[in-house]
Amino acid sequence: MKALLIIDIQNDFVEGGSLAVPGGKAIIPLVNELQKDYSLVVATQDWHPLDHGSFAANHENQSQGDIIDLHGLQQVLWPIHCVQGTFGAQFVSSLDLTKVDKVFHKGTDYQIDSYSGFFDNGHRKDTGLGQYLKEKGVRAVDIVGLATDYCVKFSALDAVKLGFETTVIRDASRGVNLRAGDVEAAYEMMQSKGIIIM
């Protein structure tokens, strides 16, 4: 069976949000249409505590975009985003959630970020997504959402490592492109690991 993974289509990641991905809202009609083709649809949701270590505001003399060492891992500092229970953390209202079987929260530990829907950035904790998909008999995943060069990329890399045939649907994903070329580099890296770009 093939499942659709919808990554982080949340208010803070689209136009008007604190960490808006250019063109983020534009993918939603396609994501809604795609869901009809899958018997299993799963979504991930960035779900940070307010004191999260990835927020620039929680570090003295640091700015958004700076790279620091966070408990032994390289960490890009971001604006405050997707704080648990806030409007910014909610799914965008135009995203159809009626077919979503289960939502997996990530980034819940203030000490470590979680780009991937499967693990935190240090692979120290598991969200349970991989086990859930395997229990449902899933062998392949198609991935869509935000953002191509971070959460989509790392979710895809973990999916392929876990043995799922993995495809990223380019038209239904958008990237941050913090530095020019980041999105293209992400696609090249994913392809080099056996991920299909469609």
mmCIF file of C-alpha atoms in Angstrom:
data_model
loop_
_atom_site.group_PDB
_atom_site.id
_atom_site.type_symbol
_atom_site.label_atom_id
_atom_site.label_comp_id
_atom_site.label_asym_id
_atom_site.label_seq_id
_atom_site.Cartn_x
_atom_site.Cartn_y
_atom_site.Cartn_z
ATOM 1 C CA MET A 1 0.000 0.000 0.000
ATOM 2 C CA LYS A 2 1.053 3.582 -0.680
ATOM 3 C CA ALA A 3 0.359 6.389 1.807
ATOM 4 C CA LEU A 4 0.330 10.166 1.376
ATOM 5 C CA LEU A 5 2.324 12.118 3.975
ATOM 6 C CA ILE A 6 1.305 15.768 4.358
ATOM 7 C CA ILE A 7 4.097 17.713 6.030
ATOM 8 C CA ASP A 8 3.434 20.797 8.206
ATOM 9 C CA ILE A 9 0.809 22.753 6.236
ATOM 10 C CA GLN A 10 0.308 25.123 9.172
ATOM 11 C CA ASN A 11 -0.562 28.814 9.496
ATOM 12 C CA ASP A 12 2.940 29.890 10.528
ATOM 13 C CA PHE A 13 4.411 28.321 7.360
ATOM 14 C CA VAL A 14 2.160 30.084 4.830
ATOM 15 C CA GLU A 15 1.747 33.711 3.792
ATOM 16 C CA GLY A 16 1.123 35.879 6.860
ATOM 17 C CA GLY A 17 2.776 33.379 9.211
ATOM 18 C CA SER A 18 5.896 33.996 11.297
ATOM 19 C CA LEU A 19 7.989 31.625 9.126
ATOM 20 C CA ALA A 20 6.149 31.951 5.827
ATOM 21 C CA VAL A 21 7.252 29.733 2.957
ATOM 22 C CA PRO A 22 6.878 31.586 -0.375
ATOM 23 C CA GLY A 23 3.891 30.147 -2.246
ATOM 24 C CA GLY A 24 2.937 27.935 0.693
ATOM 25 C CA LYS A 25 -0.822 28.405 0.304
ATOM 26 C CA ALA A 26 -0.671 27.721 -3.443
ATOM 27 C CA ILE A 27 -0.066 23.987 -2.927
ATOM 28 C CA ILE A 28 -3.194 23.389 -0.826
ATOM 29 C CA PRO A 29 -5.745 22.829 -3.659
ATOM 30 C CA LEU A 30 -3.410 20.243 -5.207
ATOM 31 C CA VAL A 31 -2.785 18.539 -1.847
ATOM 32 C CA ASN A 32 -6.567 18.353 -1.309
ATOM 33 C CA GLU A 33 -7.063 16.854 -4.782
ATOM 34 C CA LEU A 34 -4.233 14.326 -4.342
ATOM 35 C CA GLN A 35 -5.740 12.913 -1.144
ATOM 36 C CA LYS A 36 -8.542 11.289 -3.148
ATOM 37 C CA ASP A 37 -5.993 8.882 -4.679
ATOM 38 C CA TYR A 38 -4.841 7.352 -1.363
ATOM 39 C CA SER A 39 -6.481 4.961 1.064
ATOM 40 C CA LEU A 40 -4.168 6.194 3.864
ATOM 41 C CA VAL A 41 -3.317 9.853 4.497
ATOM 42 C CA VAL A 42 -1.154 10.967 7.432
ATOM 43 C CA ALA A 43 -0.142 14.508 8.436
ATOM 44 C CA THR A 44 2.658 15.939 10.558
ATOM 45 C CA GLN A 45 2.400 19.058 12.680
ATOM 46 C CA ASP A 46 5.264 21.133 14.073
ATOM 47 C CA TRP A 47 4.300 21.471 17.760
ATOM 48 C CA HIS A 48 6.865 23.482 19.714
ATOM 49 C CA PRO A 49 6.906 24.592 23.348
ATOM 50 C CA LEU A 50 7.445 28.360 23.708
ATOM 51 C CA ASP A 51 10.948 27.828 25.150
ATOM 52 C CA HIS A 52 12.100 25.782 22.152
ATOM 53 C CA GLY A 53 15.855 25.893 21.494
ATOM 54 C CA SER A 54 15.398 26.570 17.768
ATOM 55 C CA PHE A 55 13.868 30.013 18.420
ATOM 56 C CA ALA A 56 16.320 32.887 18.027
ATOM 57 C CA ALA A 57 14.389 34.805 20.706
ATOM 58 C CA ASN A 58 15.455 32.207 23.292
ATOM 59 C CA HIS A 59 19.187 32.935 22.786
ATOM 60 C CA GLU A 60 20.906 36.157 23.845
ATOM 61 C CA ASN A 61 22.770 38.045 21.107
ATOM 62 C CA GLN A 62 21.575 35.661 18.376
ATOM 63 C CA SER A 63 19.530 36.436 15.284
ATOM 64 C CA GLN A 64 17.248 34.487 12.966
ATOM 65 C CA GLY A 65 19.311 32.535 10.456
ATOM 66 C CA ASP A 66 22.309 32.194 12.799
ATOM 67 C CA ILE A 67 23.667 28.684 13.260
ATOM 68 C CA ILE A 68 24.450 27.544 16.794
ATOM 69 C CA ASP A 69 25.348 24.338 18.611
ATOM 70 C CA LEU A 70 22.197 23.049 20.347
ATOM 71 C CA HIS A 71 23.016 20.132 22.644
ATOM 72 C CA GLY A 72 25.623 18.776 20.228
ATOM 73 C CA LEU A 73 23.742 19.398 16.976
ATOM 74 C CA GLN A 74 24.044 22.214 14.456
ATOM 75 C CA GLN A 75 20.878 24.306 14.660
ATOM 76 C CA VAL A 76 19.540 27.099 12.429
ATOM 77 C CA LEU A 77 17.761 29.698 14.559
ATOM 78 C CA TRP A 78 14.203 30.502 13.463
ATOM 79 C CA PRO A 79 11.537 33.024 14.440
ATOM 80 C CA ILE A 80 9.059 31.775 17.057
ATOM 81 C CA HIS A 81 6.680 29.485 15.155
ATOM 82 C CA CYS A 82 4.123 26.689 15.572
ATOM 83 C CA VAL A 83 3.854 27.061 19.347
ATOM 84 C CA GLN A 84 1.588 24.392 20.841
ATOM 85 C CA GLY A 85 -2.042 25.471 20.999
ATOM 86 C CA THR A 86 -1.612 28.722 19.028
ATOM 87 C CA PHE A 87 -3.245 29.810 15.762
ATOM 88 C CA GLY A 88 0.151 29.600 14.048
ATOM 89 C CA ALA A 89 0.425 25.892 14.876
ATOM 90 C CA GLN A 90 -3.030 25.054 13.500
ATOM 91 C CA PHE A 91 -3.421 23.523 10.061
ATOM 92 C CA VAL A 92 -4.375 26.047 7.377
ATOM 93 C CA SER A 93 -8.179 26.150 7.292
ATOM 94 C CA SER A 94 -8.369 25.434 3.542
ATOM 95 C CA LEU A 95 -6.474 22.134 3.991
ATOM 96 C CA ASP A 96 -8.937 19.247 3.808
ATOM 97 C CA LEU A 97 -8.407 17.085 6.892
ATOM 98 C CA THR A 98 -11.369 14.740 6.391
ATOM 99 C CA LYS A 99 -9.180 11.983 4.893
ATOM 100 C CA VAL A 100 -6.307 12.361 7.390
ATOM 101 C CA ASP A 101 -6.164 9.172 9.470
ATOM 102 C CA LYS A 102 -3.671 10.375 12.054
ATOM 103 C CA VAL A 103 -1.598 13.468 12.914
ATOM 104 C CA PHE A 104 1.939 13.109 14.284
ATOM 105 C CA HIS A 105 3.395 15.960 16.346
ATOM 106 C CA LYS A 106 7.082 16.805 16.101
ATOM 107 C CA GLY A 107 9.456 19.306 17.692
ATOM 108 C CA THR A 108 7.830 18.850 21.099
ATOM 109 C CA ASP A 109 11.126 18.610 23.060
ATOM 110 C CA TYR A 110 12.575 22.074 23.754
ATOM 111 C CA GLN A 111 16.145 20.713 23.636
ATOM 112 C CA ILE A 112 16.121 19.411 20.060
ATOM 113 C CA ASP A 113 14.511 20.325 16.746
ATOM 114 C CA SER A 114 12.615 17.862 14.563
ATOM 115 C CA TYR A 115 12.499 18.548 10.845
ATOM 116 C CA SER A 116 11.554 14.978 9.976
ATOM 117 C CA GLY A 117 8.119 13.552 10.657
ATOM 118 C CA PHE A 118 9.801 10.315 11.783
ATOM 119 C CA PHE A 119 12.570 11.350 14.230
ATOM 120 C CA ASP A 120 14.106 14.373 15.889
ATOM 121 C CA ASN A 121 17.232 15.832 14.266
ATOM 122 C CA GLY A 122 19.544 13.659 16.349
ATOM 123 C CA HIS A 123 17.510 10.480 15.801
ATOM 124 C CA ARG A 124 17.234 10.281 19.589
ATOM 125 C CA LYS A 125 13.426 10.030 19.716
ATOM 126 C CA ASP A 126 10.940 8.422 17.362
ATOM 127 C CA THR A 127 7.534 10.022 16.634
ATOM 128 C CA GLY A 128 5.961 6.618 15.990
ATOM 129 C CA LEU A 129 5.173 7.444 12.353
ATOM 130 C CA GLY A 130 7.367 4.708 10.855
ATOM 131 C CA GLN A 131 5.879 2.014 13.084
ATOM 132 C CA TYR A 132 2.358 3.229 12.342
ATOM 133 C CA LEU A 133 2.898 3.042 8.564
ATOM 134 C CA LYS A 134 4.437 -0.434 8.805
ATOM 135 C CA GLU A 135 1.543 -1.681 10.950
ATOM 136 C CA LYS A 136 -0.854 -0.421 8.264
ATOM 137 C CA GLY A 137 1.025 -2.383 5.591
ATOM 138 C CA VAL A 138 2.480 0.673 3.863
ATOM 139 C CA ARG A 139 5.395 -0.037 1.516
ATOM 140 C CA ALA A 140 5.588 3.294 -0.328
ATOM 141 C CA VAL A 141 5.044 6.940 0.648
ATOM 142 C CA ASP A 142 4.388 10.042 -1.409
ATOM 143 C CA ILE A 143 5.377 13.225 0.416
ATOM 144 C CA VAL A 144 3.988 16.757 -0.003
ATOM 145 C CA GLY A 145 4.058 19.932 2.079
ATOM 146 C CA LEU A 146 6.341 22.503 3.674
ATOM 147 C CA ALA A 147 9.169 23.103 3.458
ATOM 148 C CA THR A 148 10.993 21.255 0.684
ATOM 149 C CA ASP A 149 14.502 22.064 1.935
ATOM 150 C CA TYR A 150 13.835 21.213 5.596
ATOM 151 C CA CYS A 151 10.891 19.155 6.851
ATOM 152 C CA VAL A 152 9.971 17.575 3.505
ATOM 153 C CA LYS A 153 13.600 16.688 2.756
ATOM 154 C CA PHE A 154 14.373 15.186 6.169
ATOM 155 C CA SER A 155 11.060 13.271 6.253
ATOM 156 C CA ALA A 156 11.872 11.805 2.825
ATOM 157 C CA LEU A 157 15.428 10.880 3.843
ATOM 158 C CA ASP A 158 14.158 9.073 6.951
ATOM 159 C CA ALA A 159 11.376 7.351 4.981
ATOM 160 C CA VAL A 160 13.840 5.870 2.484
ATOM 161 C CA LYS A 161 16.188 4.819 5.326
ATOM 162 C CA LEU A 162 13.274 2.992 6.951
ATOM 163 C CA GLY A 163 12.750 1.017 3.749
ATOM 164 C CA PHE A 164 9.788 2.839 2.210
ATOM 165 C CA GLU A 165 9.784 3.508 -1.519
ATOM 166 C CA THR A 166 9.747 7.295 -1.292
ATOM 167 C CA THR A 167 8.507 9.950 -3.715
ATOM 168 C CA VAL A 168 8.349 13.724 -3.226
ATOM 169 C CA ILE A 169 5.692 15.463 -5.325
ATOM 170 C CA ARG A 170 7.397 18.649 -6.430
ATOM 171 C CA ASP A 171 4.275 20.626 -7.449
ATOM 172 C CA ALA A 172 2.737 20.029 -4.008
ATOM 173 C CA SER A 173 5.792 21.186 -2.015
ATOM 174 C CA ARG A 174 7.439 24.574 -1.473
ATOM 175 C CA GLY A 175 10.780 25.551 0.073
ATOM 176 C CA VAL A 176 12.141 28.235 2.400
ATOM 177 C CA ASN A 177 15.268 28.831 0.263
ATOM 178 C CA LEU A 178 17.022 30.556 3.165
ATOM 179 C CA ARG A 179 20.066 30.683 0.894
ATOM 180 C CA ALA A 180 19.652 30.829 -2.891
ATOM 181 C CA GLY A 181 19.780 27.316 -4.341
ATOM 182 C CA ASP A 182 18.758 25.490 -1.141
ATOM 183 C CA VAL A 183 15.642 23.973 -2.729
ATOM 184 C CA GLU A 184 17.454 22.665 -5.816
ATOM 185 C CA ALA A 185 20.244 21.293 -3.604
ATOM 186 C CA ALA A 186 17.607 19.524 -1.492
ATOM 187 C CA TYR A 187 16.106 17.844 -4.573
ATOM 188 C CA GLU A 188 19.556 16.756 -5.771
ATOM 189 C CA MET A 189 20.415 15.313 -2.360
ATOM 190 C CA MET A 190 17.112 13.436 -2.149
ATOM 191 C CA GLN A 191 17.574 11.957 -5.625
ATOM 192 C CA SER A 192 21.102 10.857 -4.697
ATOM 193 C CA LYS A 193 19.576 8.800 -1.850
ATOM 194 C CA GLY A 194 17.097 7.026 -4.125
ATOM 195 C CA ILE A 195 14.094 9.296 -3.574
ATOM 196 C CA ILE A 196 11.896 9.803 -6.642
ATOM 197 C CA ILE A 197 11.029 13.425 -7.499
ATOM 198 C CA MET A 198 7.739 13.567 -9.355
#
